Amino acid sequence: MRIVSGMRPTGKLHLGHYLGVLKNWIELQKENECYFFVADWHALSTSYEDKLNLRELSIELVRDWLAAGVDPTKSVLFVQSTIKEHAELYVLLNMITPLGWLERNPTYKDQLAQIKTKDIHTAGFLTYPVLQTADIILYDADGVPIGEDQRPHIEIAREIVRRFHHLFGCEVFKEPKELLSPTPRLLGLDGRKMSKSYNNAIYLSETKEEVWQKLRGAVTDPQRVRKSDPGNPEVCLIYDYHKAFSDEETIKKVEEGCRTAGIGCVECKKWCLESIERVLEPMRERRAAISEDMIAEVLQKGEQRAKAEAAKKMQAVNEAVFEQRCEVEK
Ligand code: TRP
Ligand code: SF4
């Protein structure tokens, strides 16, 4: 299968990104042809006022990907804004996308209601899913790995594809399918959504000591005041982390030990640390071997490959739109 997915460069990645997206990418790249890109134009749709250094953020994002195990010899890695065809296709798709589809988009309505610190009443934010559609169909994606929140965008992409085919009488694109991430969302150490702004996340680039300080400070079952008080793992975040990172045997030991007051929370957190370290330690090793030059080279190669695909697709698209010429008639 051809797989396409993107991530906005908004800062360093945490364990939530790893479980929700990266782990899936790393699995998918084994058997599929994957295109993974830095969605820097998309980042601007909400952060155009923030004076971000998107060049630097993009490089740091790719560093996190490579450290996590995304393999540039298997997957094509590139930066969205280096492939101008994304913008070209976005223009054409904007011409045929009904406003109602965008105004009804649940993620649009949610964000408008939630985000109060930024003014996102812009054309760019409304048409976010149109750009996302261009990203996907430019490369004939069969599957798009995404989290739950992105589902409406894939639906819009499918609708735009059908509308394009209908209007121009030509089947130029594939209808992409969503590939929902198999792991549920991991909460931050305070029980809220894992996020930079809440300071409750464990980053992929942290040292073991830093991870431990965060785990140590995390709240557990409030019923367990003393070590001899039995607890309920179901109400404890550390148990969630065990379920995400520990093996079956450890999870069972935690569950029993917690309920019977056979273990203490500090001990439980130490096991949790070791389980998380089994993921983070190899990342640290890989990260240490990544140079600026390496990242630049990976992105340059990726750009070349993406560019070739995108240019070929735009040729067919432009023939259909401007000359009514078509290889596969609808
Ligand atoms: N909207 C996605 C997100 O916020 C990022 C993204 C942009 C994307 N273009 C894409 C994801 C294309 C998949 C395919 O997570
Ligand atoms: Fe949470 Fe573990 Fe303490 Fe139980 S023993 S409350 S699961 S930290």
CSV table of C-alpha atoms and ligand atoms in Angstrom, one decimal:
chain,number,residue,atom,x,y,z
A,1,MET,CA,0.0,0.0,0.0
A,2,ARG,CA,1.0,3.6,-0.5
A,3,ILE,CA,0.8,5.4,2.9
A,4,VAL,CA,0.9,9.2,3.3
A,5,SER,CA,0.8,11.0,6.6
A,6,GLY,CA,2.0,14.3,8.0
A,7,MET,CA,2.7,16.0,11.3
A,8,ARG,CA,2.8,19.7,12.1
A,9,PRO,CA,6.1,21.1,13.5
A,10,THR,CA,4.9,22.5,16.7
A,11,GLY,CA,7.7,21.3,19.1
A,12,LYS,CA,9.4,18.3,20.5
A,13,LEU,CA,7.5,15.0,20.5
A,14,HIS,CA,6.3,13.2,23.6
A,15,LEU,CA,5.2,9.7,24.5
A,16,GLY,CA,1.6,10.5,23.4
A,17,HIS,CA,2.9,11.3,19.9
A,18,TYR,CA,4.9,8.1,20.0
A,19,LEU,CA,2.0,5.8,20.9
A,20,GLY,CA,-0.6,7.6,18.9
A,21,VAL,CA,1.3,8.1,15.6
A,22,LEU,CA,4.9,7.3,15.4
A,23,LYS,CA,4.6,3.7,16.6
A,24,ASN,CA,2.1,3.2,13.9
A,25,TRP,CA,4.3,4.8,11.2
A,26,ILE,CA,7.3,2.6,12.2
A,27,GLU,CA,5.1,-0.5,11.9
A,28,LEU,CA,3.6,0.5,8.6
A,29,GLN,CA,7.0,1.3,7.0
A,30,LYS,CA,8.0,-2.3,7.2
A,31,GLU,CA,5.5,-3.5,4.6
A,32,ASN,CA,4.4,-0.4,2.8
A,33,GLU,CA,5.7,2.5,0.7
A,34,CYS,CA,5.4,5.4,3.1
A,35,TYR,CA,5.5,9.2,2.5
A,36,PHE,CA,5.9,11.1,5.8
A,37,PHE,CA,6.1,14.8,5.7
A,38,VAL,CA,6.4,17.9,7.9
A,39,ALA,CA,3.2,19.9,7.5
A,40,ASP,CA,4.7,23.3,7.9
A,41,TRP,CA,2.0,25.1,5.9
A,42,HIS,CA,-0.5,23.5,8.2
A,43,ALA,CA,1.3,24.8,11.2
A,44,LEU,CA,0.9,28.3,9.9
A,45,SER,CA,-2.9,27.9,9.8
A,46,THR,CA,-3.1,28.3,13.6
A,47,SER,CA,0.3,29.8,14.4
A,48,TYR,CA,0.7,32.6,11.8
A,49,GLU,CA,1.1,35.2,14.5
A,50,ASP,CA,3.6,33.3,16.6
A,51,LYS,CA,6.8,34.1,14.6
A,52,LEU,CA,7.9,30.4,14.8
A,53,ASN,CA,11.1,29.4,13.3
A,54,LEU,CA,9.5,26.7,11.2
A,55,ARG,CA,12.8,25.8,9.5
A,56,GLU,CA,14.3,24.8,12.8
A,57,LEU,CA,11.1,23.2,14.1
A,58,SER,CA,10.9,21.1,11.0
A,59,ILE,CA,14.5,19.8,11.4
A,60,GLU,CA,13.9,19.0,15.0
A,61,LEU,CA,10.7,17.1,14.1
A,62,VAL,CA,12.6,15.0,11.7
A,63,ARG,CA,15.3,14.4,14.3
A,64,ASP,CA,12.6,13.1,16.6
A,65,TRP,CA,11.3,10.8,13.8
A,66,LEU,CA,14.7,9.4,13.0
A,67,ALA,CA,15.5,8.9,16.7
A,68,ALA,CA,12.2,7.1,17.2
A,69,GLY,CA,13.0,4.6,14.4
A,70,VAL,CA,11.4,6.1,11.2
A,71,ASP,CA,13.8,4.7,8.6
A,72,PRO,CA,14.8,7.1,5.8
A,73,THR,CA,16.0,4.1,3.6
A,74,LYS,CA,12.5,2.7,3.7
A,75,SER,CA,10.3,5.8,3.9
A,76,VAL,CA,10.2,9.1,1.9
A,77,LEU,CA,10.6,12.0,4.4
A,78,PHE,CA,10.1,15.6,3.2
A,79,VAL,CA,8.9,19.0,4.2
A,80,GLN,CA,5.5,20.0,2.7
A,81,SER,CA,6.4,23.5,1.7
A,82,THR,CA,9.4,22.3,-0.5
A,83,ILE,CA,6.9,20.6,-2.8
A,84,LYS,CA,5.0,23.5,-4.5
A,85,GLU,CA,2.6,21.0,-6.0
A,86,HIS,CA,0.8,20.8,-2.7
A,87,ALA,CA,-0.1,24.5,-3.1
A,88,GLU,CA,-1.0,24.1,-6.7
A,89,LEU,CA,-3.4,21.3,-6.1
A,90,TYR,CA,-4.8,23.1,-3.0
A,91,VAL,CA,-5.8,26.1,-5.3
A,92,LEU,CA,-7.6,23.8,-7.7
A,93,LEU,CA,-9.4,21.9,-4.9
A,94,ASN,CA,-10.5,25.1,-3.3
A,95,MET,CA,-12.4,26.0,-6.5
A,96,ILE,CA,-14.6,23.0,-6.2
A,97,THR,CA,-15.0,22.5,-2.4
A,98,PRO,CA,-18.4,23.7,-1.2
A,99,LEU,CA,-18.1,26.1,1.8
A,100,GLY,CA,-20.7,24.0,3.7
A,101,TRP,CA,-18.5,21.0,3.9
A,102,LEU,CA,-15.8,23.1,5.6
A,103,GLU,CA,-18.1,25.0,7.8
A,104,ARG,CA,-19.8,21.8,9.0
A,105,ASN,CA,-16.4,20.1,9.7
A,106,PRO,CA,-16.5,19.1,13.4
A,107,THR,CA,-12.8,19.8,14.0
A,108,TYR,CA,-13.3,23.3,12.7
A,109,LYS,CA,-16.3,24.0,14.9
A,110,ASP,CA,-14.6,22.5,18.0
A,111,GLN,CA,-11.4,24.5,17.5
A,112,LEU,CA,-13.3,27.7,16.9
A,113,ALA,CA,-15.1,27.2,20.2
A,114,GLN,CA,-12.0,26.1,22.1
A,115,ILE,CA,-9.1,28.3,20.9
A,116,LYS,CA,-9.4,31.7,22.5
A,117,THR,CA,-5.8,32.8,22.6
A,118,LYS,CA,-5.4,33.0,18.8
A,119,ASP,CA,-7.5,34.4,16.0
A,120,ILE,CA,-8.2,31.5,13.7
A,121,HIS,CA,-11.0,33.2,11.7
A,122,THR,CA,-8.9,32.9,8.5
A,123,ALA,CA,-9.4,31.4,5.1
A,124,GLY,CA,-6.3,29.2,5.8
A,125,PHE,CA,-7.8,27.6,8.9
A,126,LEU,CA,-11.3,27.0,7.3
A,127,THR,CA,-9.6,25.4,4.3
A,128,TYR,CA,-7.2,23.3,6.4
A,129,PRO,CA,-8.8,20.0,5.2
A,130,VAL,CA,-8.5,21.1,1.6
A,131,LEU,CA,-4.8,21.4,1.9
A,132,GLN,CA,-4.7,18.1,3.8
A,133,THR,CA,-6.6,16.5,0.9
A,134,ALA,CA,-4.1,17.8,-1.5
A,135,ASP,CA,-1.3,16.3,0.6
A,136,ILE,CA,-2.9,12.9,0.5
A,137,ILE,CA,-4.2,12.6,-3.1
A,138,LEU,CA,-1.1,14.1,-4.7
A,139,TYR,CA,0.6,10.8,-3.9
A,140,ASP,CA,-2.2,8.3,-4.6
A,141,ALA,CA,-2.4,7.3,-1.0
A,142,ASP,CA,-4.3,4.1,-0.2
A,143,GLY,CA,-4.1,4.6,3.5
A,144,VAL,CA,-3.7,7.5,5.8
A,145,PRO,CA,-2.6,6.7,9.4
A,146,ILE,CA,-4.4,9.2,11.7
A,147,GLY,CA,-5.7,9.7,15.2
A,148,GLU,CA,-9.4,9.8,16.0
A,149,ASP,CA,-9.6,13.6,15.7
A,150,GLN,CA,-8.6,13.6,12.0
A,151,ARG,CA,-11.4,11.3,10.8
A,152,PRO,CA,-13.6,14.0,9.4
A,153,HIS,CA,-10.7,15.3,7.3
A,154,ILE,CA,-10.3,12.0,5.6
A,155,GLU,CA,-14.0,11.9,4.9
A,156,ILE,CA,-13.8,15.4,3.4
A,157,ALA,CA,-10.8,14.2,1.3
A,158,ARG,CA,-12.9,11.3,-0.1
A,159,GLU,CA,-15.8,13.7,-0.9
A,160,ILE,CA,-13.5,16.1,-2.7
A,161,VAL,CA,-12.1,13.3,-4.8
A,162,ARG,CA,-15.5,12.1,-5.8
A,163,ARG,CA,-16.6,15.7,-6.7
A,164,PHE,CA,-13.4,16.3,-8.7
A,165,HIS,CA,-14.0,13.1,-10.7
A,166,HIS,CA,-17.6,14.0,-11.3
A,167,LEU,CA,-16.9,17.6,-12.4
A,168,PHE,CA,-14.0,16.8,-14.7
A,169,GLY,CA,-15.2,13.4,-15.9
A,170,CYS,CA,-11.9,11.9,-15.2
A,171,GLU,CA,-10.6,9.6,-12.5
A,172,VAL,CA,-7.3,11.1,-11.6
A,173,PHE,CA,-7.1,10.3,-7.9
A,174,LYS,CA,-7.4,7.4,-5.5
A,175,GLU,CA,-10.0,7.6,-2.7
A,176,PRO,CA,-7.9,7.4,0.5
A,177,LYS,CA,-8.8,5.2,3.5
A,178,GLU,CA,-8.2,6.1,7.1
A,179,LEU,CA,-6.0,3.9,9.1
A,180,LEU,CA,-6.9,4.5,12.7
A,181,SER,CA,-4.2,4.3,15.2
A,182,PRO,CA,-4.6,1.1,17.3
A,183,THR,CA,-3.5,2.6,20.6
A,184,PRO,CA,-5.9,4.8,22.6
A,185,ARG,CA,-4.7,8.2,23.7
A,186,LEU,CA,-2.3,8.4,26.6
A,187,LEU,CA,-3.1,11.1,29.2
A,188,GLY,CA,-0.6,13.5,30.7
A,189,LEU,CA,0.9,12.9,34.2
A,190,ASP,CA,-1.8,15.1,35.8
A,191,GLY,CA,-4.7,13.2,34.1
A,192,ARG,CA,-5.3,16.0,31.5
A,193,LYS,CA,-4.6,15.8,27.8
A,194,MET,CA,-0.9,15.3,27.3
A,195,SER,CA,0.3,18.7,26.1
A,196,LYS,CA,3.3,21.1,26.2
A,197,SER,CA,1.1,23.8,27.6
A,198,TYR,CA,0.1,21.7,30.7
A,199,ASN,CA,3.7,20.7,31.4
A,200,ASN,CA,2.5,17.1,31.9
A,201,ALA,CA,4.3,15.3,29.1
A,202,ILE,CA,7.3,13.0,28.9
A,203,TYR,CA,9.4,13.9,25.9
A,204,LEU,CA,11.2,11.4,23.7
A,205,SER,CA,14.4,13.3,24.1
A,206,GLU,CA,14.5,13.4,27.9
A,207,THR,CA,17.1,11.7,30.1
A,208,LYS,CA,16.2,8.8,32.4
A,209,GLU,CA,16.6,11.1,35.4
A,210,GLU,CA,14.2,13.6,33.9
A,211,VAL,CA,11.6,10.9,33.2
A,212,TRP,CA,12.0,9.7,36.8
A,213,GLN,CA,11.5,13.1,38.3
A,214,LYS,CA,8.2,13.4,36.3
A,215,LEU,CA,7.0,9.9,37.3
A,216,ARG,CA,8.0,10.5,40.9
A,217,GLY,CA,5.8,13.6,41.1
A,218,ALA,CA,2.8,12.1,39.5
A,219,VAL,CA,-0.4,11.6,41.6
A,220,THR,CA,-1.5,8.0,42.2
A,221,ASP,CA,-4.7,6.6,43.7
A,222,PRO,CA,-5.5,9.2,46.5
A,223,GLN,CA,-6.8,6.3,48.7
A,224,ARG,CA,-3.3,5.0,49.1
A,225,VAL,CA,-2.1,7.4,51.7
A,226,ARG,CA,0.1,4.8,53.4
A,227,LYS,CA,1.9,1.9,51.8
A,228,SER,CA,-0.4,-0.5,53.7
A,229,ASP,CA,-3.6,1.1,52.2
A,230,PRO,CA,-4.8,-1.0,49.3
A,231,GLY,CA,-5.4,0.9,46.1
A,232,ASN,CA,-7.4,0.7,42.9
A,233,PRO,CA,-5.1,0.7,39.8
A,234,GLU,CA,-8.1,1.7,37.5
A,235,VAL,CA,-8.1,5.2,39.0
A,236,CYS,CA,-4.3,5.6,38.7
A,237,LEU,CA,-2.5,7.0,35.8
A,238,ILE,CA,0.7,5.1,36.5
A,239,TYR,CA,-1.4,2.0,35.7
A,240,ASP,CA,-2.3,3.4,32.3
A,241,TYR,CA,1.4,3.9,31.6
A,242,HIS,CA,2.0,0.3,32.6
A,243,LYS,CA,-0.7,-0.9,30.3
A,244,ALA,CA,0.9,1.1,27.5
A,245,PHE,CA,4.6,0.2,28.1
A,246,SER,CA,4.9,-2.8,30.4
A,247,ASP,CA,4.7,-6.6,29.6
A,248,GLU,CA,1.8,-8.7,30.7
A,249,GLU,CA,3.6,-10.1,33.7
A,250,THR,CA,4.4,-6.7,35.1
A,251,ILE,CA,0.9,-5.4,34.5
A,252,LYS,CA,-0.4,-8.3,36.5
A,253,LYS,CA,2.1,-7.8,39.3
A,254,VAL,CA,1.0,-4.1,39.5
A,255,GLU,CA,-2.7,-4.8,39.5
A,256,GLU,CA,-2.4,-7.4,42.3
A,257,GLY,CA,0.2,-5.7,44.3
A,258,CYS,CA,-1.8,-2.4,44.2
A,259,ARG,CA,-5.1,-4.0,45.3
A,260,THR,CA,-3.5,-6.0,48.1
A,261,ALA,CA,-1.1,-3.3,49.2
A,262,GLY,CA,1.7,-5.7,48.4
A,263,ILE,CA,3.7,-3.1,46.6
A,264,GLY,CA,4.3,0.6,47.2
A,265,CYS,CA,3.8,3.4,44.7
A,266,VAL,CA,7.5,4.2,44.5
A,267,GLU,CA,8.3,0.6,43.6
A,268,CYS,CA,5.5,0.6,41.1
A,269,LYS,CA,6.8,3.8,39.5
A,270,LYS,CA,10.3,2.4,39.3
A,271,TRP,CA,8.9,-0.6,37.2
A,272,CYS,CA,7.1,1.9,35.1
A,273,LEU,CA,10.3,3.8,34.5
A,274,GLU,CA,12.1,0.7,33.3
A,275,SER,CA,9.3,-0.1,30.9
A,276,ILE,CA,9.3,3.4,29.4
A,277,GLU,CA,13.1,3.2,29.2
A,278,ARG,CA,12.8,0.1,27.0
A,279,VAL,CA,11.3,2.5,24.4
A,280,LEU,CA,13.4,5.7,25.2
A,281,GLU,CA,16.9,4.2,25.6
A,282,PRO,CA,17.2,3.0,22.0
A,283,MET,CA,15.9,6.4,20.9
A,284,ARG,CA,18.7,8.1,22.8
A,285,GLU,CA,21.3,6.0,21.2
A,286,ARG,CA,20.0,6.7,17.7
A,287,ARG,CA,19.6,10.4,18.5
A,288,ALA,CA,23.3,10.6,19.5
A,289,ALA,CA,24.3,9.4,16.0
A,290,ILE,CA,22.1,11.9,14.0
A,291,SER,CA,23.9,15.0,12.6
A,292,GLU,CA,22.5,18.1,11.0
A,293,ASP,CA,24.1,17.0,7.7
A,294,MET,CA,22.3,13.7,7.9
A,295,ILE,CA,18.9,15.3,8.4
A,296,ALA,CA,19.6,17.7,5.5
A,297,GLU,CA,20.5,14.8,3.2
A,298,VAL,CA,17.5,12.8,4.2
A,299,LEU,CA,15.2,15.7,3.4
A,300,GLN,CA,16.9,16.5,0.2
A,301,LYS,CA,16.5,12.9,-1.1
A,302,GLY,CA,12.9,12.8,0.2
A,303,GLU,CA,12.2,16.0,-1.6
A,304,GLN,CA,13.5,14.6,-4.9
A,305,ARG,CA,11.4,11.5,-4.7
A,306,ALA,CA,8.2,13.4,-3.6
A,307,LYS,CA,8.7,16.0,-6.2
A,308,ALA,CA,8.8,13.4,-9.0
A,309,GLU,CA,5.6,11.9,-7.9
A,310,ALA,CA,3.8,15.1,-7.3
A,311,ALA,CA,4.9,16.6,-10.6
A,312,LYS,CA,3.6,13.6,-12.5
A,313,LYS,CA,0.3,13.8,-10.7
A,314,MET,CA,-0.1,17.5,-11.4
A,315,GLN,CA,0.4,16.9,-15.1
A,316,ALA,CA,-2.5,14.6,-15.2
A,317,VAL,CA,-4.6,16.9,-13.0
A,318,ASN,CA,-3.9,20.0,-15.2
A,319,GLU,CA,-4.7,18.1,-18.4
A,320,ALA,CA,-8.1,17.1,-16.9
A,321,VAL,CA,-8.9,20.6,-15.6
A,322,PHE,CA,-7.6,22.8,-18.4
A,323,GLU,CA,-7.9,20.6,-21.5
A,324,GLN,CA,-10.5,18.0,-20.6
A,325,ARG,CA,-7.9,15.4,-21.4
A,326,CYS,CA,-8.1,12.2,-19.5
A,327,GLU,CA,-6.5,8.8,-19.2
A,328,VAL,CA,-9.2,7.0,-17.2
A,329,GLU,CA,-12.6,8.5,-18.0
A,330,LYS,CA,-15.3,8.5,-15.4
B,1,TRP,N1,-3.8,17.5,10.2
B,1,TRP,C1,-2.8,16.5,10.6
B,1,TRP,C2,-2.7,16.6,12.2
B,1,TRP,O1,-2.9,17.7,12.7
B,1,TRP,C3,-1.5,16.8,10.0
B,1,TRP,C4,-1.6,16.5,8.5
B,1,TRP,C5,-1.5,17.4,7.5
B,1,TRP,C6,-1.8,15.3,7.9
B,1,TRP,N2,-1.6,16.8,6.3
B,1,TRP,C7,-1.8,15.5,6.5
B,1,TRP,C8,-2.1,14.0,8.3
B,1,TRP,C9,-2.1,14.5,5.6
B,1,TRP,C10,-2.3,12.9,7.4
B,1,TRP,C11,-2.3,13.2,6.0
B,1,TRP,O2,-2.4,15.7,12.8
B,2,SF4,FE1,-0.8,3.6,41.1
B,2,SF4,FE2,1.0,1.6,41.2
B,2,SF4,FE3,0.4,3.1,43.4
B,2,SF4,FE4,-1.4,1.4,42.5
B,2,SF4,S1,0.7,0.9,43.3
B,2,SF4,S2,-1.8,3.5,43.1
B,2,SF4,S3,-1.1,1.5,40.3
B,2,SF4,S4,1.3,3.8,41.5
